[in-house]
Short mmCIF file of C-alpha atoms in Angstrom, two decimals:
data_model
loop_
_atom_site.label_atom_id
_atom_site.label_comp_id
_atom_site.label_asym_id
_atom_site.label_seq_id
_atom_site.Cartn_x
_atom_site.Cartn_y
_atom_site.Cartn_z
CA UNK A 255 35.21 97.60 189.21
CA UNK A 256 37.76 95.11 190.49
CA UNK A 257 38.79 92.43 187.95
CA UNK A 258 37.41 89.59 190.04
CA UNK A 259 34.07 91.40 190.21
CA UNK A 260 34.05 91.88 186.44
CA UNK A 261 34.60 88.17 186.07
CA UNK A 262 31.77 87.37 188.48
CA UNK A 263 29.42 89.80 186.80
CA UNK A 264 30.16 88.25 183.42
CA UNK A 265 29.46 84.83 184.88
CA UNK A 266 26.14 86.07 186.25
CA UNK A 267 25.06 87.03 182.75
CA UNK A 268 26.02 83.58 181.49
CA UNK A 269 24.27 81.67 184.26
CA UNK A 270 20.88 81.22 182.54
CA UNK A 271 22.60 79.19 179.81
CA UNK A 272 24.97 77.34 182.12
CA UNK A 273 22.74 76.53 185.08
CA UNK A 274 22.20 72.98 183.89
CA UNK A 275 25.93 72.33 184.35
CA UNK A 276 26.09 73.57 187.93
CA UNK A 277 25.16 70.80 190.32
CA UNK A 278 25.66 69.92 193.96
CA UNK A 279 25.51 66.21 194.85
CA UNK A 280 22.62 65.34 197.18
CA UNK A 281 21.55 62.09 198.73
CA UNK A 282 18.40 60.54 197.38
CA UNK A 283 15.25 61.39 199.26
CA UNK A 284 12.19 63.59 198.99
CA UNK A 285 13.27 67.14 199.84
CA UNK A 286 12.48 69.24 201.65
CA UNK A 287 13.02 67.66 205.04
CA UNK A 288 10.08 67.86 207.47
CA UNK A 289 9.91 70.75 209.90
CA UNK A 290 10.63 68.43 212.81
CA UNK A 291 13.79 66.97 211.25
CA UNK A 292 16.74 66.98 213.64
CA UNK A 293 20.50 67.04 213.25
CA UNK A 294 21.83 63.63 214.25
CA UNK A 295 23.16 63.65 217.77
CA UNK A 296 21.38 66.85 218.78
CA UNK A 297 17.99 67.65 220.30
CA UNK A 298 15.29 69.40 218.27
CA UNK A 299 15.48 72.58 220.35
CA UNK A 300 18.81 73.71 218.89
CA UNK A 301 16.92 75.37 216.00
CA UNK A 302 13.61 76.71 214.76
CA UNK A 303 12.63 76.66 211.08
CA UNK A 304 10.57 79.63 209.94
CA UNK A 305 7.47 80.47 211.95
CA UNK A 306 7.41 77.22 213.84
CA UNK A 307 4.71 76.93 216.51
CA UNK A 308 7.42 75.72 218.87
CA UNK A 309 8.75 79.29 218.99
CA UNK A 310 5.72 80.37 221.01
CA UNK A 311 5.93 77.25 223.19
CA UNK A 312 9.50 78.15 224.15
CA UNK A 313 8.64 81.66 225.31
CA UNK A 314 8.47 80.63 228.96
CA UNK A 315 11.91 79.06 228.70
CA UNK A 316 13.32 82.17 227.01
CA UNK A 317 11.86 84.41 229.72
CA UNK A 318 13.30 82.25 232.44
CA UNK A 319 16.75 82.20 230.83
CA UNK A 320 16.85 85.95 230.37
CA UNK A 321 15.73 86.71 233.91
CA UNK A 322 18.47 84.44 235.20
CA UNK A 323 21.10 86.07 232.97
CA UNK A 324 20.26 89.70 233.65
CA UNK A 325 22.94 91.69 235.47
CA UNK A 326 20.40 94.39 236.30
CA UNK A 327 20.34 95.85 232.78
CA UNK A 328 18.65 93.95 229.97
CA UNK A 329 20.74 94.41 226.79
CA UNK A 330 20.02 93.00 223.33
CA UNK A 331 22.45 93.10 220.38
CA UNK A 332 21.53 92.38 216.75
CA UNK A 333 24.31 92.19 214.15
CA UNK A 334 23.46 92.49 210.46
CA UNK A 335 25.05 90.98 207.39
CA UNK A 336 27.39 92.95 205.17
CA UNK A 337 30.35 90.84 204.07
CA UNK A 338 33.61 92.77 204.39
CA UNK A 339 31.72 95.55 206.19
CA UNK A 340 31.69 93.30 209.25
CA UNK A 341 34.92 95.11 210.12
CA UNK A 342 32.74 98.09 211.01
CA UNK A 343 30.73 96.11 213.55
CA UNK A 344 33.87 94.58 215.00
CA UNK A 345 35.35 98.06 215.42
CA UNK A 346 32.21 99.29 217.19
CA UNK A 347 32.45 96.53 219.79
CA UNK A 348 36.18 96.98 220.40
CA UNK A 349 35.65 100.74 220.73
CA UNK A 350 32.92 100.18 223.32
CA UNK A 351 35.35 98.04 225.29
CA UNK A 352 38.00 100.77 225.19
CA UNK A 353 35.44 103.33 226.32
CA UNK A 354 34.56 101.10 229.27
CA UNK A 355 30.83 101.15 228.59
CA UNK A 356 30.30 97.88 226.75
CA UNK A 357 27.42 96.01 228.38
CA UNK A 358 27.07 92.31 228.90
CA UNK A 359 24.49 91.47 226.24
CA UNK A 360 21.89 89.02 227.50
CA UNK A 361 20.90 88.23 223.90
CA UNK A 362 23.21 88.36 220.87
CA UNK A 363 22.00 87.54 217.36
CA UNK A 364 23.85 87.58 214.03
CA UNK A 365 23.28 87.16 210.33
CA UNK A 366 25.98 86.47 207.72
CA UNK A 367 29.08 88.46 208.69
CA UNK A 368 27.16 89.41 211.82
CA UNK A 369 26.98 85.71 212.67
CA UNK A 370 30.79 85.55 212.55
CA UNK A 371 31.02 88.53 214.93
CA UNK A 372 28.31 87.22 217.27
CA UNK A 373 30.35 84.67 219.29
CA UNK A 374 32.99 87.30 220.11
CA UNK A 375 30.32 89.88 220.95
CA UNK A 376 28.67 87.31 223.21
CA UNK A 377 31.88 86.53 225.10
CA UNK A 378 32.80 90.18 225.71
CA UNK A 379 35.97 92.22 225.73
CA UNK A 380 38.23 89.34 226.81
CA UNK A 381 37.92 88.12 223.21
CA UNK A 382 38.58 91.47 221.53
CA UNK A 383 42.04 90.43 220.37
CA UNK A 384 40.55 87.52 218.42
CA UNK A 385 37.76 89.74 217.08
CA UNK A 386 40.30 92.32 215.89
CA UNK A 387 42.49 89.70 214.26
CA UNK A 388 39.57 88.08 212.47
CA UNK A 389 38.15 91.29 211.01
CA UNK A 390 41.03 93.78 210.70
CA UNK A 391 44.10 91.71 210.00
CA UNK A 392 45.29 89.90 206.88
CA UNK A 393 43.28 86.78 207.79
CA UNK A 394 40.38 87.57 205.46
CA UNK A 395 42.37 89.25 202.68
CA UNK A 396 42.39 86.10 200.53
CA UNK A 397 38.85 85.04 201.31
CA UNK A 398 37.74 85.30 197.69
CA UNK A 399 39.73 82.68 195.81
CA UNK A 400 38.31 82.34 192.30
CA UNK A 401 37.45 78.93 190.87
CA UNK A 402 38.40 80.18 187.40
CA UNK A 403 36.46 78.30 184.75
CA UNK A 404 35.23 76.00 187.48
CA UNK A 405 32.40 78.43 188.20
CA UNK A 406 30.59 77.04 185.17
CA UNK A 407 30.42 73.57 186.73
CA UNK A 408 30.29 74.29 190.48
CA UNK A 409 27.75 76.11 192.68
CA UNK A 410 29.76 79.24 193.49
CA UNK A 411 32.18 81.79 192.06
CA UNK A 412 34.71 81.31 194.86
CA UNK A 413 36.24 78.30 196.58
CA UNK A 414 34.81 77.32 199.96
CA UNK A 415 38.15 76.47 201.61
CA UNK A 416 39.26 80.02 202.59
CA UNK A 417 35.98 80.78 204.39
CA UNK A 418 35.90 77.36 206.04
CA UNK A 419 39.54 77.65 207.15
CA UNK A 420 38.98 81.16 208.52
CA UNK A 421 35.96 80.13 210.59
CA UNK A 422 37.61 76.89 211.72
CA UNK A 423 40.64 78.86 212.93
CA UNK A 424 38.54 80.82 215.45
CA UNK A 425 35.95 78.21 216.45
CA UNK A 426 38.25 76.56 218.96
CA UNK A 427 37.50 74.23 221.84
CA UNK A 428 38.14 77.16 224.20
CA UNK A 429 35.56 79.32 222.41
CA UNK A 430 32.96 76.54 222.51
CA UNK A 431 33.59 75.98 226.22
CA UNK A 432 33.34 79.71 226.99
CA UNK A 433 30.05 80.03 225.11
CA UNK A 434 28.67 76.94 226.84
CA UNK A 435 29.57 78.47 230.22
CA UNK A 436 27.79 81.75 229.42
CA UNK A 437 24.75 79.94 228.04
CA UNK A 438 24.40 78.00 231.28
CA UNK A 439 24.05 81.37 233.02
CA UNK A 440 20.90 81.98 230.95
CA UNK A 441 22.26 84.13 228.12
CA UNK A 442 21.20 83.52 224.50
CA UNK A 443 23.30 83.37 221.30
CA UNK A 444 21.39 82.93 218.03
CA UNK A 445 22.35 83.08 214.34
CA UNK A 446 20.26 82.69 211.21
CA UNK A 447 20.70 80.73 208.01
CA UNK A 448 18.34 80.40 205.05
CA UNK A 449 16.92 76.96 204.30
CA UNK A 450 16.71 77.09 200.51
CA UNK A 451 14.63 73.93 200.24
CA UNK A 452 11.86 75.53 202.28
CA UNK A 453 12.82 79.13 201.51
CA UNK A 454 12.58 79.96 205.20
CA UNK A 455 14.85 81.34 207.89
CA UNK A 456 16.37 78.83 210.29
CA UNK A 457 17.32 80.16 213.71
CA UNK A 458 20.11 78.23 215.43
CA UNK A 459 20.72 78.39 219.16
CA UNK A 460 24.51 78.25 219.20
CA UNK A 461 24.59 78.26 222.98
CA UNK A 462 22.61 75.03 223.17
CA UNK A 463 24.88 73.49 220.54
CA UNK A 464 27.97 74.54 222.48
CA UNK A 465 26.63 73.03 225.70
CA UNK A 466 27.15 69.58 224.22
CA UNK A 467 30.90 70.25 224.60
CA UNK A 468 32.27 67.69 222.13
CA UNK A 469 33.79 67.51 218.65
CA UNK A 470 30.36 67.18 217.04
CA UNK A 471 29.24 70.40 218.73
CA UNK A 472 32.29 72.29 217.48
CA UNK A 473 31.78 71.00 213.93
CA UNK A 474 28.08 71.88 213.84
CA UNK A 475 28.77 75.29 215.42
CA UNK A 476 31.39 75.96 212.74
CA UNK A 477 29.19 74.75 209.87
CA UNK A 478 26.26 76.91 210.97
CA UNK A 479 28.50 79.99 210.96
CA UNK A 480 29.83 79.09 207.52
CA UNK A 481 26.30 78.59 206.19
CA UNK A 482 25.12 81.91 207.61
CA UNK A 483 28.01 83.69 205.82
CA UNK A 484 27.71 81.78 202.52
CA UNK A 485 26.37 84.44 200.16
CA UNK A 486 24.47 82.57 197.42
CA UNK A 487 26.62 82.19 194.33
CA UNK A 488 29.65 83.73 196.02
CA UNK A 489 30.25 80.73 198.30
CA UNK A 490 28.71 77.26 197.94
CA UNK A 491 25.77 76.28 200.15
CA UNK A 492 26.28 74.14 203.23
CA UNK A 493 24.51 70.79 203.34
CA UNK A 494 23.17 69.57 206.69
CA UNK A 495 22.41 65.90 207.29
CA UNK A 496 19.11 65.62 209.18
CA UNK A 497 16.67 62.84 210.02
CA UNK A 498 12.96 62.50 210.67
CA UNK A 499 10.81 59.41 211.28
CA UNK A 500 13.77 57.15 210.59
CA UNK A 501 14.56 58.71 207.21
CA UNK A 502 17.65 60.70 206.27
CA UNK A 503 17.50 64.00 204.44
CA UNK A 504 19.83 66.76 203.32
CA UNK A 505 19.03 70.43 203.79
CA UNK A 506 20.68 73.16 201.73
CA UNK A 507 21.48 76.30 203.73
CA UNK A 508 22.89 79.66 202.60
CA UNK A 509 23.39 83.19 203.92
CA UNK A 510 20.85 84.19 206.56
CA UNK A 511 20.68 87.64 204.97
CA UNK A 512 18.77 86.09 202.07
CA UNK A 513 15.71 86.20 204.34
CA UNK A 514 16.48 88.60 207.23
CA UNK A 515 18.91 91.56 207.44
CA UNK A 516 19.08 91.15 211.24
CA UNK A 517 16.76 89.81 213.95
CA UNK A 518 16.12 89.37 217.64
CA UNK A 519 15.04 85.73 217.55
CA UNK A 520 11.93 83.60 217.25
CA UNK A 521 11.93 82.64 220.92
CA UNK A 522 11.62 86.31 221.78
CA UNK A 523 9.06 87.32 219.18
CA UNK A 524 6.14 86.34 221.41
CA UNK A 525 7.53 88.64 224.10
CA UNK A 526 6.64 91.72 222.11
CA UNK A 527 2.88 91.22 222.45
CA UNK A 528 2.84 90.54 226.20
CA UNK A 529 6.22 91.13 227.81
CA UNK A 530 4.88 92.72 230.98
CA UNK A 531 7.45 95.16 232.34
CA UNK A 532 10.43 92.97 231.44
CA UNK A 533 11.51 95.05 228.45
CA UNK A 534 10.82 98.44 230.03
CA UNK A 535 14.05 100.49 229.93
CA UNK A 536 15.96 97.60 228.35
CA UNK A 537 18.51 98.47 225.67
CA UNK A 538 18.30 97.33 222.06
CA UNK A 539 21.54 97.74 220.09
CA UNK A 540 21.52 97.17 216.32
CA UNK A 541 24.75 97.26 214.32
CA UNK A 542 24.13 97.55 210.58
CA UNK A 543 27.27 96.44 208.77
CA UNK A 544 26.51 98.58 205.76
CA UNK A 545 25.17 101.94 204.69
CA UNK A 546 21.55 103.02 205.08
CA UNK A 547 21.99 105.84 202.59
CA UNK A 548 24.64 106.58 200.00
CA UNK A 549 25.79 109.56 197.94
CA UNK A 550 23.82 109.95 194.75
CA UNK A 551 25.68 109.01 191.59
CA UNK A 552 24.82 108.62 187.94
CA UNK A 553 24.24 104.98 187.00
CA UNK A 554 25.80 103.94 183.67
CA UNK A 555 23.52 102.29 181.12
CA UNK A 556 25.30 99.02 181.65
CA UNK A 557 23.68 95.71 182.59
CA UNK A 558 26.31 94.77 185.17
CA UNK A 559 26.23 98.17 186.87
CA UNK A 560 22.44 98.24 186.91
CA UNK A 561 22.16 94.73 188.41
CA UNK A 562 24.88 95.41 191.00
CA UNK A 563 23.47 98.75 192.13
CA UNK A 564 19.92 97.38 192.24
CA UNK A 565 21.08 94.53 194.50
CA UNK A 566 22.90 96.90 196.85
CA UNK A 567 19.80 99.11 196.97
CA UNK A 568 17.62 96.12 197.84
CA UNK A 569 19.88 95.21 200.75
CA UNK A 570 20.00 98.79 202.00
CA UNK A 571 16.24 99.24 201.99
CA UNK A 572 15.54 95.84 203.56
CA UNK A 573 17.70 96.97 206.48
CA UNK A 574 15.83 100.28 206.65
CA UNK A 575 12.46 98.52 206.67
CA UNK A 576 13.62 96.17 209.42
CA UNK A 577 14.86 99.14 211.43
CA UNK A 578 11.40 100.69 211.16
CA UNK A 579 9.83 97.51 212.54
CA UNK A 580 12.22 97.27 215.48
CA UNK A 581 11.90 100.98 216.19
CA UNK A 582 8.15 100.37 216.60
CA UNK A 583 8.86 97.37 218.86
CA UNK A 584 11.20 99.48 220.98
CA UNK A 585 8.70 102.34 221.26
CA UNK A 586 5.83 100.01 222.14
CA UNK A 587 7.78 98.30 224.91
CA UNK A 588 9.66 101.27 226.34
CA UNK A 589 13.06 100.06 225.10
CA UNK A 590 16.02 102.30 224.40
CA UNK A 591 16.96 101.94 220.73
CA UNK A 592 20.60 102.39 219.66
CA UNK A 593 21.65 102.01 216.02
CA UNK A 594 25.10 102.20 214.42
CA UNK A 595 25.69 102.09 210.67
CA UNK A 596 28.34 103.09 208.14
CA UNK A 597 27.82 106.81 207.39
CA UNK A 598 27.31 107.89 203.77
CA UNK A 599 30.48 109.99 203.71
CA UNK A 600 32.78 107.15 204.79
CA UNK A 601 34.38 105.57 201.74
CA UNK A 602 33.02 102.05 201.42
CA UNK A 603 34.39 99.64 198.83
CA UNK A 604 31.45 97.25 199.04
CA UNK A 605 30.59 94.05 200.84
CA UNK A 606 32.91 91.92 198.69
CA UNK A 607 36.00 94.11 198.99
CA UNK A 608 38.11 92.18 201.50
CA UNK A 609 41.33 94.14 200.93
CA UNK A 610 42.93 94.71 204.31
CA UNK A 611 43.24 98.48 203.88
CA UNK A 612 39.51 98.74 203.20
CA UNK A 613 38.58 96.64 206.22
CA UNK A 614 41.10 98.43 208.42
CA UNK A 615 39.64 101.83 207.56
CA UNK A 616 36.14 100.67 208.53
CA UNK A 617 37.41 99.06 211.72
CA UNK A 618 39.50 102.06 212.82
CA UNK A 619 36.72 104.56 212.12
CA UNK A 620 34.13 102.55 214.04
CA UNK A 621 36.49 101.83 216.94
CA UNK A 622 37.49 105.47 217.28
CA UNK A 623 33.92 106.79 217.19
CA UNK A 624 32.62 104.12 219.57
CA UNK A 625 35.50 104.88 221.94
CA UNK A 626 34.36 108.52 221.99
CA UNK A 627 30.69 107.45 222.29
CA UNK A 628 29.77 109.14 219.01
CA UNK A 629 28.56 106.09 217.08
CA UNK A 630 25.04 105.28 218.36
CA UNK A 631 21.93 106.93 216.97
CA UNK A 632 18.87 106.91 219.21
CA UNK A 633 15.24 106.72 218.10
CA UNK A 634 15.11 110.50 217.56
CA UNK A 635 18.58 111.16 216.15
CA UNK A 636 18.25 108.23 213.73
CA UNK A 637 15.44 110.08 211.96
CA UNK A 638 17.50 113.27 211.97
CA UNK A 639 20.42 111.42 210.40
CA UNK A 640 18.26 110.44 207.43
CA UNK A 641 16.65 113.85 207.01
CA UNK A 642 19.76 115.99 207.38
CA UNK A 643 22.52 113.91 205.78
CA UNK A 644 22.21 115.52 202.37
CA UNK A 645 25.38 113.97 201.04
CA UNK A 646 25.94 114.16 197.29
CA UNK A 647 28.73 112.52 195.36
CA UNK A 648 29.88 115.88 194.04
CA UNK A 649 30.28 117.13 197.64
CA UNK A 650 32.79 114.40 198.33
CA UNK A 651 35.40 115.13 195.70
CA UNK A 652 37.73 116.47 198.38
CA UNK A 653 38.87 114.04 201.05
CA UNK A 654 36.34 111.30 200.44
CA UNK A 655 37.69 108.59 202.71
CA UNK A 656 37.47 108.98 206.48
CA UNK A 657 35.05 111.74 207.61
CA UNK A 658 36.41 114.42 209.89
CA UNK A 659 33.66 113.85 212.46
CA UNK A 660 31.96 110.81 213.92
CA UNK A 661 28.35 110.10 212.87
CA UNK A 662 26.42 111.36 215.91
CA UNK A 663 28.58 114.45 216.52
CA UNK A 664 26.43 116.25 213.97
CA UNK A 665 23.15 115.41 215.67
CA UNK A 666 23.64 115.61 219.43
CA UNK A 667 21.81 118.34 221.29
CA UNK A 668 23.10 121.41 223.10
CA UNK A 669 21.20 122.93 226.01
CA UNK A 670 21.38 126.54 224.80
CA UNK A 671 19.54 125.68 221.56
CA UNK A 672 22.17 127.24 219.31
CA UNK A 673 23.08 125.61 216.02
CA UNK A 674 25.84 123.05 216.40
CA UNK A 675 29.17 124.53 215.33
CA UNK A 676 30.43 121.03 214.58
CA UNK A 677 27.65 120.57 212.03
CA UNK A 678 28.42 123.97 210.55
CA UNK A 679 32.15 123.22 210.33
CA UNK A 680 31.42 119.90 208.68
CA UNK A 681 29.19 121.57 206.10
CA UNK A 682 31.89 124.20 205.48
CA UNK A 683 34.32 121.40 204.76
CA UNK A 684 31.97 119.56 202.42
CA UNK A 685 30.14 122.37 200.64
CA UNK A 686 32.08 125.57 201.24
CA UNK A 687 30.99 128.32 203.69
CA UNK A 688 28.40 130.01 201.45
CA UNK A 689 26.63 126.79 200.51
CA UNK A 690 26.83 125.61 204.11
CA UNK A 691 24.99 128.72 205.33
CA UNK A 692 22.26 128.09 202.78
CA UNK A 693 22.08 124.40 203.76
CA UNK A 694 21.70 125.24 207.45
CA UNK A 695 18.76 127.50 206.69
CA UNK A 696 16.96 124.57 205.11
CA UNK A 697 17.52 121.88 207.76
CA UNK A 698 17.19 122.08 211.53
CA UNK A 699 19.77 119.90 213.20
CA UNK A 700 19.90 119.10 216.94
CA UNK A 701 22.85 120.63 218.71
CA UNK A 702 25.82 119.10 220.50
CA UNK A 703 26.43 118.78 224.21
CA UNK A 704 28.45 121.74 225.54
CA UNK A 705 31.33 119.49 226.53
CA UNK A 706 31.22 117.39 223.38
CA UNK A 707 34.60 116.34 222.04
CA UNK A 708 34.97 117.63 218.51
CA UNK A 709 38.38 116.17 217.83
CA UNK A 710 38.67 114.86 214.28
CA UNK A 711 38.43 111.13 213.85
CA UNK A 712 41.80 110.94 212.15
CA UNK A 713 43.67 112.14 215.24
CA UNK A 714 41.95 109.46 217.35
CA UNK A 715 42.53 106.56 214.99
CA UNK A 716 45.39 104.35 216.07
CA UNK A 717 47.23 101.60 214.29
CA UNK A 718 45.70 98.25 215.11
CA UNK A 719 48.95 96.62 216.10
CA UNK A 720 49.94 99.36 218.51
CA UNK A 721 46.78 99.86 220.50
CA UNK A 722 46.40 96.92 222.82
#
């Protein structure tokens, strides 16, 4: 465990005795703010708190906007949280651009690190240089700046300035103007935060905020992104000044992933029950900036290790449950489901490991596989990936780092029905030929396309600085 993580874990143990010392100044007033509270200078429709009835009332507007925005193919993108693993999602998008098959997403949503990716995903490949710099360069390497002993008197382990400065650097007037332009075409950009006072998700329409095109819009846009990425305890909460019935209130907002791993948006939820034929053959892309399964490993009888691993497991299974829900939505409405996630045999240092080498490895792997179109699991192959990825920690002693093959290369079908030689070669590498033969007899894995590229990922991975 990294020293800074040891320090944080120790502080977590001490928190029950020190919580009385940790305060955040708030203006006087009876929290929580009413549901209809608004941010000063903005209309009420820039956000929805929880399961607000207004979400259903806005369905007609959402339908109208999406029909206007459609370029003939209806494409939805949901980006999950994951901290430093956001480099994976960024790499997926850049790889799709390089492949030449990246769609214009009519709806983009983001949570936590996914919220930070979302504006770039919304604006398309013209902003890939900024996306790459934000998630694969040195920019985020010093994101976790410890408060030292200050953690016992302040509401987070790390200082807020590095995250605020990073977000502020990329939320420029040009970005706001570009998002406003795309929103006026009917497209939708949403991110989620968690309102701790009400313990509910707040969905912010960043496009509507951007359309105000002034300094206040840029500041609110920036603060919403910061709030969505402010992991409770890791970064301090963001306070929003709101008003209702002539009274002023403060709302405390933290990481959207505290309530939802990813989402499609409250304005669209009503579509699922009666969408007509609008969603038929539309494409739903979900990027999970994390792992959905991990190699098994013995857990030490250690409080810190148990708490940490339990938390990671909670996050992983919340994403899996949400995937199940959206898979049902996609099936019910005739949508094409596409899911990308960090494979279990790709070395992953954790959501708080912002070392550049770690983020670069995730970015390069995802970019390379997306460029070769071997990153997206469909409804059927997603199930196969769970059933057949029997990865054990002891299998990964050799070369645990960047897998030789991209995720979906092991699960794509071949017309002749023969067992995929790529899958067999991968098992040979991981388990040895004899064990691989035995493993293949147990699991039936779909085969690869006859012309599938089986070139190892390493030979396709380029240095970030030299590619574009």
